[in-house]
Amino acid sequence: MSTDTNSLHDAALHFHEYPRPGKLEIVATKPLANTRDLSLAYSPGVAIPCEAIAADPQAAYKYTAKGNLVAVISNGTAVLGLGNIGALASKPVMEGKAVLFKKFAGIDSIDIEVNEQDPKRFIEIVAPLEPSFGGVNLEDIKAPECFEIEEALRERMNIPVFHDDQHGTAIIVAAAVINAMKLVGKDIAKVKIATSGAGAAAIACMNMLVAVGAKRENIWIADSKGLVTKKRDNSVDRWRGAFAQDTDKTELSEVMAGADIYVGLSKAGALKPEMMKDMAANPLILALSNPIPEIMPELAREARPDAMICTGRSDYPNQVNNVLCFPFLFRGALDCGATVINEEMKAAAAHAIARLAHEPGLEASAHGVPAIFGPEYLIPNPFDQRLILRIAPAVAKAAMESGVAQRPIADFAAYRDSLNRFVFRSGMVMKPMLERAQGEGKRIAFADGEDERVLRATQVMLEDGIGRSILIGRPSVIEQRIERFGLTLKAGRDFDVINPEDDPRYRDYVALFHEITGRKGVTPDTAKTIVRTNTTVIGALAVRRGEADALICGLQGRFIKHARDIQSVIGLAPYSSQLSALSMLIMNRGVFFLADTYVNIDPSAEEIVAITLQARDHLKRFNIEARAALLSYSNFGSRDGATSEKMREVFERLQEVAPDLVVDGEMQGDLAVNAELRERYVPNSVLKGEANLLIFPNLESANLSMTLLKELNNALPVGPILMGTKQPAHILAPSVTSRGVVNMAAIAATEALDVANA
């Protein structure tokens, strides 16, 4: 095949073929490393859960994957915009849907392509699959057969059955309509809706709009034969017939005058500019045909500058994308054991999506559009990480209130907290830090106070009560960016500012800085320049003067330069002779801490002992007991050399100064994480299981290992955590996200609490 990566055609084929065909694999959740594992996973141990399920079918949700397993099923009769291309050709789409379930909501999926186009026979094939799955996602089945299939399966199966082409689109459309009408002050019960397209998605959209307040008598639908009216009895099925109007008009263009909303689920070019001319003021245009909508946004805006516009495309604002909904809808339904996805649950999802658009975005919106509620931000970005936190609980609650939840959720606060594992991979690890920092009011100085990530982190810190930000930056720039990003922050009320260009404390800062560095070659004039231009120094001085409890810096400039500035101003802790850095990597396998990954090129044995003990203390803040491995190219004396001898000395000293620390070494990396291998060398080691704190002999090995592990395992890094400072200070990686800034602020706040309580 061609290697032209600029070709979407070739790139898509290459993506699906390499490094192995398809987009899915099966991964075991239990070990199968020895005879005992085998006896538990299969015969004879497997008989025990079988008996438990036979006695109580609900036990299947406890002992099998059923409760988190969704079948993605299609017969390939309406695949994307490709039409009836058959079950086999639909498989890439179904695999893709399964990937989205996993990526966005942690739901396992199996794609099932059924080579059967007769709806009755299709129903008979799918219905008996109920014991295998916690839910069924129907996909790409043409209308009107999809209505019949879904209705029959919902009646016969006691698990959620959801045709996403219908209801996923409908829920997001409803959210957009709710917000658009709120934005322009229109009553949804009175608006006129004109719709081109009368397939599965269009009918579901209209039913959903009725569920959130629209009136059937105000809805006009057109299909390929024209308006759906009562005079077309011989060409209108019962699903479209529910919206048939009693009129002599025959074309959609005849009823567009005064329409407040246009919903297009038909074909490219179906909405002509002239049809928009007589629509009501501030019309909402949902042109959702893909890849080319019923009218291109530029053309629609030219015809009606006051229009609000949504499409199904990712390259325009207000994308109606089903991924906004279906993973999180199923998450909530599965978690409460819903037997069906009913209208109440779908309406709850629509309202939850609508409400989220009113909240400032955690990250910048796509297309250069600020994540601020308005005409170009009626619905959240599909990658807004908070969708699951809003939709899943709303759906579960609606299921419980409507009486379809078999396993009601008793504690919604705990449930929402558990969902953080899908939002931020750091969520569960950071929980102890976040909880301890909340409400303590620790003041965190940010050297990069004008940066968007810091501003968004400040919003989160305010809302979650993690601490109070002190932003170092120009007040006018900070204010302008807050407005641009749609944040609700106000200087003085929600955060404080240190203005490098004009702060009343400037002379005091200069005097203190010169007092600290005057005998290190810094003249008074140089001190003035540094305090005016170096925001890390300014933040460090604020911490030293007691005006801030911690410093966060590093988004610009070199790590080691920030470290030197921090050490020169804040100084070292009484027990420390040097700074060091601890990095956390969150991987599918678990959480691992590595040290020293940034500072000391070739630390001595004594310094490594100090680094290990500092790291142990930091792990305690995470409520994690350190299990340390001292790494080398040697296994317990198998090879001599400078670094292996150094790590042996570290082990001996740690046994003397910290006899309660779980530590062993020197050892190679595989022994650190593989207990079975390690026991061949040292059967009686105090280090059991895999190590979670990896101590390296030098900076080269530590940094190389960290960066390789991060990339090879798609690991989420937290840190680096700077250790050894007299007061908390941390240097961010330039690639950090706003959530990463929040995490480091929480770490700094808990350190500040420990300093205050020391």
Short mmCIF file of N, CA, C and O in Angstrom, two decimals, residues 166 292 373 405 470 608 659:
data_model
loop_
_atom_site.label_atom_id
_atom_site.label_comp_id
_atom_site.label_asym_id
_atom_site.label_seq_id
_atom_site.Cartn_x
_atom_site.Cartn_y
_atom_site.Cartn_z
N GLN A 166 -30.27 6.61 17.06
CA GLN A 166 -31.48 7.36 17.40
C GLN A 166 -31.25 8.24 18.62
O GLN A 166 -31.27 9.47 18.54
N ILE A 292 -20.99 16.31 4.84
CA ILE A 292 -21.40 17.64 4.39
C ILE A 292 -22.77 17.93 4.96
O ILE A 292 -23.73 17.20 4.70
N PHE A 373 -20.20 29.73 27.69
CA PHE A 373 -21.57 29.53 27.22
C PHE A 373 -22.00 30.68 26.32
O PHE A 373 -21.88 31.85 26.68
N ALA A 405 -33.89 0.58 38.50
CA ALA A 405 -32.55 0.25 38.98
C ALA A 405 -32.60 -0.96 39.90
O ALA A 405 -33.26 -0.94 40.93
N ILE A 470 -2.04 32.98 44.47
CA ILE A 470 -1.38 34.28 44.36
C ILE A 470 -0.72 34.28 42.99
O ILE A 470 0.25 33.55 42.75
N ILE A 608 21.86 9.67 48.45
CA ILE A 608 20.78 8.77 48.02
C ILE A 608 19.98 8.29 49.23
O ILE A 608 18.75 8.14 49.15
N PRO A 659 15.32 1.34 60.05
CA PRO A 659 15.12 -0.12 60.06
C PRO A 659 13.69 -0.54 59.72
O PRO A 659 13.47 -1.69 59.34
#
